Short mmCIF file of C-alpha atoms and ligand atoms in Angstrom, two decimals:
data_model
loop_
_atom_site.label_atom_id
_atom_site.label_comp_id
_atom_site.label_asym_id
_atom_site.label_seq_id
_atom_site.Cartn_x
_atom_site.Cartn_y
_atom_site.Cartn_z
CA ALA A 166 24.28 31.51 -23.50
CA LYS A 167 25.05 33.27 -20.25
CA ARG A 168 21.17 34.13 -20.16
CA LYS A 169 20.01 30.49 -20.88
CA GLY A 170 22.47 29.29 -18.10
CA ARG A 171 20.97 31.71 -15.57
CA ASP A 172 17.32 30.77 -16.43
CA ALA A 173 18.20 26.93 -16.15
CA ALA A 174 19.86 27.68 -12.78
CA VAL A 175 16.63 29.56 -11.47
CA LEU A 176 14.35 26.46 -12.75
CA PHE A 177 16.76 24.09 -11.16
CA THR A 178 16.69 25.91 -7.82
CA LYS A 179 12.69 26.40 -8.25
CA ASP A 180 12.74 22.49 -8.94
CA MET A 181 14.87 21.71 -5.71
CA ALA A 182 12.73 23.66 -3.36
CA GLU A 183 9.49 22.38 -4.83
CA GLU A 184 11.17 18.75 -4.22
CA ALA A 185 12.07 19.74 -0.89
CA SER A 186 8.62 21.08 0.50
CA LEU A 187 7.17 17.97 -0.92
CA LYS A 188 9.53 15.69 0.89
CA LEU A 189 8.95 17.92 4.00
CA ARG A 190 5.01 17.18 3.33
CA ARG A 191 5.78 13.60 3.10
CA SER A 192 7.72 12.99 6.13
CA GLU A 193 5.13 14.96 8.25
CA GLU A 194 2.70 12.51 6.95
CA LEU A 195 4.94 9.65 7.79
CA ARG A 196 5.17 10.83 11.22
CA CYS A 197 1.57 10.85 11.36
CA ALA A 198 1.12 7.52 10.05
CA VAL A 199 3.66 5.91 12.44
CA GLU A 200 1.54 7.61 15.34
CA ASN A 201 -1.94 6.51 13.77
CA GLY A 202 -0.76 2.86 13.02
CA GLU A 203 -0.80 2.79 9.39
CA ILE A 204 2.46 1.30 9.49
CA LEU A 205 1.80 -2.57 9.69
CA LEU A 206 4.04 -5.57 8.88
CA HIS A 207 4.02 -8.65 6.30
CA TYR A 208 6.11 -11.51 6.90
CA GLN A 209 8.01 -13.73 4.40
CA PRO A 210 8.49 -17.35 5.12
CA GLN A 211 12.05 -18.67 5.20
CA LYS A 212 12.42 -22.36 4.88
CA ASN A 213 14.50 -25.23 5.18
CA LEU A 214 14.77 -26.81 1.73
CA LYS A 215 15.97 -30.13 2.71
CA THR A 216 13.14 -30.81 5.67
CA GLY A 217 10.69 -28.51 4.05
CA LYS A 218 10.04 -26.86 7.46
CA ILE A 219 9.30 -23.17 7.72
CA PHE A 220 11.64 -21.90 10.55
CA GLY A 221 11.28 -18.22 10.46
CA VAL A 222 9.71 -14.93 8.86
CA GLU A 223 11.36 -11.69 7.81
CA ALA A 224 9.27 -8.74 8.94
CA LEU A 225 8.70 -6.16 6.18
CA ALA A 226 7.07 -3.07 6.86
CA ARG A 227 4.38 -1.49 4.82
CA TRP A 228 2.52 1.86 4.92
CA ARG A 229 -1.26 1.36 4.45
CA HIS A 230 -1.97 4.94 3.09
CA PRO A 231 -5.72 6.00 3.52
CA THR A 232 -6.02 7.18 -0.02
CA GLU A 233 -2.95 5.77 -1.99
CA GLY A 234 -3.03 2.27 -0.89
CA MET A 235 -0.06 0.03 0.29
CA ILE A 236 3.24 1.91 0.07
CA SER A 237 6.66 -0.08 -0.38
CA PRO A 238 9.30 0.37 2.23
CA CYS A 239 11.65 1.23 -0.76
CA SER A 240 9.69 4.49 -1.03
CA PHE A 241 9.37 5.54 2.66
CA ILE A 242 12.27 3.90 4.54
CA PRO A 243 14.66 6.15 2.68
CA LEU A 244 12.48 9.11 3.78
CA ALA A 245 12.25 7.88 7.51
CA GLU A 246 16.25 7.48 7.60
CA GLU A 247 16.73 11.00 6.17
CA SER A 248 14.37 12.69 8.75
CA GLY A 249 15.34 10.74 11.56
CA LEU A 250 11.81 8.96 12.23
CA ILE A 251 13.47 6.04 11.49
CA LEU A 252 13.93 5.61 15.29
CA GLU A 253 10.42 5.93 16.22
CA LEU A 254 9.54 3.74 12.98
CA GLY A 255 12.28 1.22 13.73
CA ALA A 256 10.83 0.91 17.35
CA LYS A 257 7.39 0.54 16.25
CA VAL A 258 8.28 -2.56 13.82
CA LEU A 259 10.42 -3.91 16.48
CA GLU A 260 7.28 -3.90 18.86
CA LEU A 261 4.92 -5.07 16.11
CA ALA A 262 7.09 -7.93 14.98
CA CYS A 263 7.70 -9.23 18.86
CA ARG A 264 4.25 -9.11 19.75
CA GLN A 265 3.03 -10.87 16.46
CA ALA A 266 5.58 -13.60 17.07
CA ARG A 267 4.24 -14.22 20.60
CA SER A 268 0.95 -13.99 19.60
CA TRP A 269 1.56 -17.12 17.18
CA GLN A 270 3.13 -19.02 19.96
CA ASP A 271 0.25 -18.46 21.96
CA ALA A 272 -1.93 -19.56 19.51
CA GLY A 273 -0.16 -22.65 19.62
CA LEU A 274 1.85 -22.42 16.36
CA PRO A 275 5.38 -24.17 15.76
CA ALA A 276 8.10 -21.97 16.94
CA LEU A 277 9.47 -19.36 14.71
CA LYS A 278 12.30 -17.07 14.44
CA VAL A 279 11.24 -13.65 13.56
CA ALA A 280 13.73 -11.38 11.56
CA VAL A 281 13.63 -7.57 11.82
CA ASN A 282 15.39 -5.15 9.62
CA MET A 283 17.60 -2.18 11.25
CA SER A 284 18.81 0.94 9.70
CA ALA A 285 22.29 2.20 10.46
CA ARG A 286 20.47 5.38 12.30
CA GLN A 287 19.07 2.93 14.77
CA PHE A 288 22.23 1.09 15.21
CA GLN A 289 24.29 4.15 16.07
CA ASP A 290 21.13 5.16 18.62
CA CYS A 291 22.97 4.40 22.01
CA GLY A 292 19.36 3.31 23.43
CA LEU A 293 19.22 0.33 21.03
CA THR A 294 19.99 -2.34 23.40
CA THR A 295 17.66 -1.08 26.04
CA LEU A 296 15.02 -0.91 23.47
CA VAL A 297 15.53 -4.37 22.52
CA SER A 298 15.56 -5.57 25.61
CA ASP A 299 12.36 -3.76 26.73
CA VAL A 300 10.62 -4.77 23.66
CA LEU A 301 11.34 -8.40 24.29
CA ALA A 302 10.27 -7.96 27.83
CA GLN A 303 7.14 -6.39 27.09
CA SER A 304 6.07 -8.82 24.27
CA GLY A 305 6.84 -11.66 26.33
CA LEU A 306 9.14 -12.98 23.40
CA SER A 307 11.96 -15.05 24.00
CA PRO A 308 15.39 -13.27 22.81
CA CYS A 309 16.43 -16.51 20.91
CA CYS A 310 13.24 -15.77 18.80
CA LEU A 311 14.62 -12.39 17.46
CA GLU A 312 17.03 -11.93 14.66
CA ILE A 313 18.27 -8.66 13.75
CA GLU A 314 19.01 -7.90 10.03
CA ILE A 315 21.81 -5.43 9.53
CA THR A 316 23.84 -4.56 6.08
CA GLU A 317 27.37 -4.31 5.36
CA SER A 318 27.33 -0.78 4.86
CA LEU A 319 26.02 -0.36 8.42
CA ILE A 320 28.64 -2.15 10.23
CA MET A 321 31.41 -0.44 7.97
CA GLN A 322 30.58 3.08 8.90
CA ASP A 323 32.22 2.71 12.28
CA VAL A 324 33.50 -0.72 12.95
CA ASP A 325 34.21 -0.68 16.54
CA ALA A 326 30.75 0.98 17.46
CA ALA A 327 29.32 -1.47 15.43
CA VAL A 328 31.05 -4.57 17.25
CA ARG A 329 30.27 -2.98 20.74
CA SER A 330 26.51 -2.65 19.67
CA MET A 331 26.40 -6.27 18.10
CA THR A 332 28.16 -7.52 21.08
CA GLN A 333 25.34 -6.32 23.50
CA LEU A 334 22.62 -7.60 21.31
CA THR A 335 24.15 -11.02 21.33
CA GLU A 336 24.54 -10.93 24.95
CA LEU A 337 20.81 -10.49 25.19
CA GLY A 338 20.25 -13.43 23.22
CA VAL A 339 19.24 -12.10 19.91
CA THR A 340 21.16 -13.41 16.70
CA LEU A 341 22.36 -11.18 14.09
CA ALA A 342 22.03 -11.77 10.20
CA LEU A 343 24.24 -10.11 7.81
CA ASP A 344 21.64 -8.90 4.98
CA ASP A 345 22.02 -8.20 1.27
CA PHE A 346 25.78 -10.17 1.60
CA GLY A 347 27.97 -9.57 -1.43
CA THR A 348 26.60 -6.16 -2.36
CA GLY A 349 28.69 -4.13 0.32
CA TYR A 350 32.53 -3.65 0.96
CA SER A 351 33.35 -5.80 3.91
CA SER A 352 36.38 -7.63 3.93
CA LEU A 353 36.47 -11.02 4.94
CA SER A 354 38.85 -10.34 7.60
CA MET A 355 36.16 -7.83 9.14
CA LEU A 356 33.56 -10.39 8.88
CA LYS A 357 35.54 -12.56 11.49
CA ARG A 358 35.49 -9.62 14.06
CA PHE A 359 31.52 -9.18 13.97
CA PRO A 360 29.28 -11.63 16.23
CA LEU A 361 26.97 -12.70 13.19
CA SER A 362 25.29 -15.81 13.22
CA LYS A 363 23.92 -15.79 9.46
CA LEU A 364 24.77 -14.38 6.35
CA LYS A 365 21.70 -13.73 3.75
CA ILE A 366 23.24 -13.96 0.01
CA ASP A 367 21.99 -11.11 -1.86
CA ARG A 368 19.07 -12.06 -4.52
CA SER A 369 21.06 -10.37 -7.14
CA PHE A 370 23.22 -13.47 -7.09
CA ILE A 371 20.52 -15.79 -6.71
CA ALA A 372 18.51 -14.41 -9.87
CA GLU A 373 21.01 -15.83 -12.59
CA THR A 374 21.66 -19.39 -10.87
CA PRO A 375 21.93 -21.98 -11.92
CA THR A 376 22.16 -20.81 -15.70
CA HIS A 377 25.04 -18.26 -15.31
CA PRO A 378 28.51 -19.95 -14.12
CA ASP A 379 30.07 -16.76 -12.58
CA ASP A 380 26.96 -16.49 -10.20
CA ASN A 381 26.94 -20.20 -9.28
CA ALA A 382 30.67 -19.70 -8.42
CA ILE A 383 30.06 -16.63 -6.32
CA VAL A 384 26.94 -18.42 -4.53
CA SER A 385 29.07 -21.53 -3.85
CA ALA A 386 31.79 -19.31 -2.57
CA ILE A 387 29.71 -17.72 -0.12
CA ILE A 388 28.35 -20.72 1.21
CA SER A 389 31.77 -22.15 1.93
CA LEU A 390 33.04 -18.68 3.49
CA ALA A 391 29.73 -19.30 5.77
CA ARG A 392 30.79 -22.58 6.56
CA THR A 393 34.53 -21.70 7.05
CA LEU A 394 33.39 -18.85 9.40
CA ASP A 395 30.86 -21.18 11.13
CA MET A 396 27.73 -19.32 10.19
CA GLU A 397 24.60 -20.15 8.80
CA VAL A 398 23.78 -19.15 5.29
CA LEU A 399 20.29 -18.11 3.63
CA ALA A 400 19.53 -17.54 0.20
CA GLU A 401 17.33 -14.46 -0.61
CA GLY A 402 15.04 -14.23 -3.49
CA VAL A 403 14.87 -17.80 -4.73
CA GLU A 404 12.09 -18.14 -7.38
CA THR A 405 12.38 -21.15 -9.12
CA GLU A 406 12.93 -24.99 -8.39
CA ALA A 407 16.25 -24.74 -10.35
CA GLN A 408 17.61 -22.22 -7.99
CA ALA A 409 16.53 -24.41 -4.86
CA ASP A 410 17.72 -27.67 -6.44
CA PHE A 411 21.14 -25.50 -7.02
CA LEU A 412 21.45 -24.28 -3.59
CA LEU A 413 20.53 -27.74 -1.87
CA ALA A 414 23.31 -29.08 -4.00
CA ALA A 415 25.72 -26.50 -2.91
CA GLY A 416 25.18 -27.13 0.62
CA CYS A 417 22.75 -24.06 1.38
CA GLU A 418 19.42 -25.58 3.14
CA ALA A 419 18.05 -22.08 4.21
CA ALA A 420 16.11 -20.09 1.73
CA GLN A 421 13.54 -17.41 1.33
CA GLY A 422 11.67 -15.91 -1.89
CA TYR A 423 8.90 -16.19 -3.85
CA LEU A 424 8.94 -19.88 -4.52
CA ILE A 425 8.36 -20.53 -0.81
CA GLY A 426 6.23 -17.49 -0.35
CA HIS A 427 5.62 -13.91 -1.02
CA PRO A 428 5.49 -11.53 2.27
CA LEU A 429 2.04 -12.18 3.89
CA PRO A 430 -0.27 -10.51 6.33
CA PRO A 431 0.09 -12.31 9.82
CA GLU A 432 -3.24 -14.12 9.56
CA MET A 433 -1.92 -15.89 6.33
CA VAL A 434 1.18 -16.51 7.99
CA ALA A 435 -0.79 -18.49 10.75
CA ARG A 436 -2.79 -20.47 7.90
CA LEU A 437 0.65 -21.48 6.43
CA LEU A 438 2.04 -22.80 9.51
CA ALA A 439 -0.68 -24.68 10.49
CA PRO A 440 -1.89 -26.57 7.46
CA SER A 441 -4.32 -28.55 9.08
CA HIS A 442 -6.26 -25.74 10.33
CA ALA A 443 -6.07 -24.12 6.56
CA LYS A 444 -8.74 -24.06 3.60
P1 C2E B 31 15.25 -6.74 2.11
O1 C2E B 31 15.47 -6.66 3.66
O2 C2E B 31 16.53 -6.95 1.14
O3 C2E B 31 13.92 -7.54 1.97
C1 C2E B 31 13.70 -8.23 1.01
C2 C2E B 31 12.80 -7.62 -0.26
O4 C2E B 31 13.09 -8.59 -1.23
C3 C2E B 31 11.50 -7.70 0.25
O5 C2E B 31 11.06 -6.46 -0.43
C4 C2E B 31 10.84 -8.49 -0.22
O6 C2E B 31 9.39 -8.39 -0.76
C5 C2E B 31 11.61 -8.69 -1.77
N1 C2E B 31 11.70 -10.39 -2.13
C6 C2E B 31 11.44 -11.49 -1.38
N2 C2E B 31 11.50 -12.16 -1.92
C7 C2E B 31 11.79 -12.15 -3.30
C8 C2E B 31 11.84 -12.67 -4.57
O7 C2E B 31 11.75 -14.01 -4.59
N3 C2E B 31 12.11 -12.08 -5.65
C9 C2E B 31 12.12 -10.61 -5.66
N4 C2E B 31 12.17 -9.94 -6.90
N5 C2E B 31 12.06 -9.68 -4.58
C10 C2E B 31 11.85 -10.52 -3.19
P2 C2E B 31 10.24 -5.00 0.42
O8 C2E B 31 9.35 -5.93 1.18
O9 C2E B 31 9.53 -4.23 -0.59
O10 C2E B 31 11.47 -4.49 1.16
C11 C2E B 31 12.59 -3.71 0.39
C12 C2E B 31 13.30 -3.12 1.53
O11 C2E B 31 13.00 -2.47 2.26
C13 C2E B 31 14.06 -4.46 2.34
O12 C2E B 31 14.90 -5.36 1.63
C14 C2E B 31 14.53 -3.65 3.48
O13 C2E B 31 15.76 -3.41 2.97
C15 C2E B 31 13.53 -2.69 3.72
N6 C2E B 31 12.84 -2.74 4.69
C16 C2E B 31 11.63 -3.17 4.88
N7 C2E B 31 11.08 -3.20 6.21
C17 C2E B 31 12.07 -2.38 6.75
C18 C2E B 31 11.77 -2.21 7.96
O14 C2E B 31 11.12 -2.34 8.88
N8 C2E B 31 13.14 -1.48 8.73
C19 C2E B 31 14.33 -1.11 7.53
N9 C2E B 31 15.00 -0.39 8.24
N10 C2E B 31 14.12 -1.52 6.49
C20 C2E B 31 13.24 -2.15 5.89
CA1 CA B 32 16.23 -7.81 5.15
CA1 CA B 33 18.11 -8.74 1.74
CA1 CA B 34 17.71 -6.06 -0.44
#
């Protein structure tokens, strides 16, 4: 039994070493990808269900790998976070998103707010406010057209530091949205301390509405919480008409999800926004 245990341990270590070197190679590859412009953005429309107006888009990173095709952010964002590359990657994403939003404006399309996701590591970086302000100035995008999405786990790591960074960003004129709301641990009293403009209801709560009474109740509670705190609310992952109807009836007008549109390359967004030029 002892012998068997030792062999297992050796195997285990070998696997781990192999995995580590694979990861290392992958993050090197990702570093080059950021430098070589293989990271691009797709944009998912956000719509007001009552007016039918598209008021914003969320920028979602994609890695166009030369041989493997399009790689999902779920596989490379965690890698970038672990390796620290997220700072460069995040800066690149911010720059691409702001430049794109400005170029839609220049093309005469209706004004849009662009939402950019931000990782904890970027948020802890003391140069973040300067970066955001520089990127806005260089792209010529008005700060009120930029929204930064952060998660509860991010802000709960160091509440005071998070409040400071968030305050600086809002002083620039940028708005802040709390992403995946309901999946983290923030207490309601905490929420009040943060200068957030918007709660994004996580799609896991939307998925079973309107058939699942518990989820209906949770979603309704989040909507009234947002109202109480004087915040906007947006539902993520809206896939069906029934969900959209439920949300409207519950008082949530802003929605994002496959029902409204999948994440799209920039030229498709332009077509969506200017239906007269479409087809
Ligand atoms: P997220 O911020 O929660 O983004 C929403 C994700 O849900 C996107 O996946 C989107 O394609 C997907 N989605 C949208 N509507 C629906 C729907 O109706 N049904 C379902 N089932 N899914 C829907 P995506 O693009 O694969 O991104 C995954 C995650 O990767 C994002 O989740 C975000 O956390 C992260 N991410 C993406 N881009 C960036 C980035 O530039 N920086 C950072 N830090 N994270 C990013
Ligand atoms: Ca997001
Ligand atoms: Ca989300
Ligand atoms: Ca999510």
